[in-house]
Amino acid sequence: AAGVIQSPRHLIKEKRETATLKCYPIPRHDTVYWYQQGPGQDPQFLISFYEKMQSDKGSIPDRFSAQQFSDYHSELNMSSLELGDSALYFCASSTTPLAGGPGELFFGEGSRLTVL
Amino acid sequence: AQTVTQSQPEMSVQEAETVTLSCTYDTSESDYYLFWYKQPPSRQMILVIRQEAYKQQNATENRFSVNFQKAAKSFSLKISDSQLGDAAMYFCAYRSLNDKIIFGKGTRLHILP
């Protein structure tokens, strides 16, 4: 079965540079979530999209932005990178529980960003 | 706001033994989902088990089962016949309907051969 695809898997950037992460959700999933997981930390919610519209926003820095495109893939754009942005970035997708979906989020393998 | 608490940062269990990981949560909602996710060294987030709050019966998936106490807002995970491959970080997670997942801080499980 198709899973959530994230690219790139690894990314190394210098401070103050810009990075873009991509996420391709499972087909027919209507919601995409972005999480940031620092070393030894639990995943922190950044932002979500439902049917290509932003549906919720968490602890996402103003330097970060995201969008979901007409083909449902999503991109997380990070500018003016800081050392503290080094983390594993997860994308997850799901169907809406209210629509009878199973409820869980399906996670991609993550994109590891290292800022030097 | 909902919160998820895992009071055990680390646990160890002998191979083939049984271990229980604790999780409590706080919510004012009556309908929601609870999950246990496993994160092995590969860092992939893998769903272990899911519980719908409206179901009184505890979920079971092979060697994994939960003890869901809705009134006490408790959701523990029992792993029977522990195997070396069970070594991982385990996250308890809460999701209200149509909303994001909130994770606990995690419990690192070590399996002793």
XYZ file of C-alpha atoms in Angstrom, chain B:
113
model
C -6.133 22.245 26.187
C -5.516 18.546 26.071
C -2.364 17.122 27.612
C -0.745 13.693 27.568
C 1.543 12.549 30.373
C 3.920 9.628 30.335
C 5.485 9.372 33.766
C 8.135 6.788 32.890
C 10.986 8.261 30.808
C 12.691 4.850 30.591
C 11.835 1.259 31.340
C 13.578 -2.067 31.008
C 12.160 -5.535 30.692
C 13.649 -8.970 30.318
C 13.097 -10.662 26.987
C 9.905 -12.795 26.983
C 8.540 -10.966 30.028
C 5.585 -8.573 30.188
C 5.855 -4.823 30.621
C 3.275 -2.080 31.049
C 3.813 1.510 29.937
C 1.701 4.175 31.619
C -0.117 7.095 30.087
C -2.623 9.583 31.444
C -4.325 12.383 29.604
C -6.504 15.337 30.312
C -9.471 16.379 28.207
C -12.945 17.762 28.569
C -14.183 15.988 25.457
C -16.182 12.804 25.473
C -15.249 11.437 22.074
C -11.652 11.089 20.960
C -8.947 8.657 19.914
C -5.948 7.360 21.823
C -2.889 5.786 20.267
C 0.396 4.216 21.066
C 3.110 4.903 18.498
C 6.486 3.175 18.427
C 9.615 4.952 17.242
C 12.574 2.585 16.786
C 16.129 3.817 16.142
C 15.212 4.253 12.481
C 12.980 7.137 13.744
C 9.976 5.935 11.744
C 6.708 6.516 13.633
C 4.787 3.241 13.670
C 1.252 2.849 14.968
C 1.088 0.104 17.587
C -2.506 0.249 18.703
C -5.580 2.474 18.529
C -8.512 2.957 20.913
C -11.727 4.841 20.220
C -12.991 6.474 23.390
C -16.601 5.413 22.788
C -15.586 1.746 22.829
C -15.498 0.164 26.253
C -13.608 -2.891 25.074
C -9.858 -2.626 25.357
C -8.011 -2.800 22.034
C -5.666 -5.706 21.370
C -3.138 -6.279 18.611
C -1.304 -9.579 18.970
C 1.157 -9.139 21.886
C 0.042 -5.558 22.499
C -3.009 -4.616 24.529
C -4.262 -1.559 26.327
C -6.006 -0.913 29.603
C -8.307 2.006 28.837
C -9.913 3.597 31.867
C -11.981 6.482 30.530
C -13.139 7.850 33.864
C -9.599 7.849 35.192
C -8.257 9.156 31.849
C -5.685 6.417 31.791
C -4.422 4.501 28.770
C -1.644 2.017 29.524
C 0.064 -0.282 27.044
C 0.915 -3.874 27.922
C 3.498 -5.711 25.879
C 3.506 -9.452 26.418
C 6.353 -11.823 25.551
C 8.717 -8.904 24.950
C 11.067 -9.272 22.032
C 14.334 -7.550 21.195
C 12.593 -5.815 18.297
C 10.260 -4.096 20.741
C 13.088 -1.861 21.912
C 12.079 1.650 20.954
C 10.635 4.931 22.146
C 6.913 4.599 22.762
C 4.673 7.634 22.499
C 1.175 7.817 23.872
C -0.968 10.141 21.782
C -4.378 11.791 21.935
C -6.523 13.002 19.100
C -9.853 14.725 19.340
C -12.129 14.384 16.358
C -10.951 16.333 13.332
C -7.848 17.521 15.098
C -4.127 17.040 15.344
C -2.417 14.396 17.452
C -0.852 15.456 20.742
C 2.035 13.327 21.942
C 3.335 12.549 25.383
C 7.036 12.905 26.119
C 7.650 9.255 25.408
C 8.973 6.203 27.256
C 12.176 4.579 26.099
C 11.849 0.812 26.401
C 14.942 -1.370 26.716
C 14.720 -5.124 26.204
C 17.276 -7.124 28.173
C 18.397 -10.380 26.539
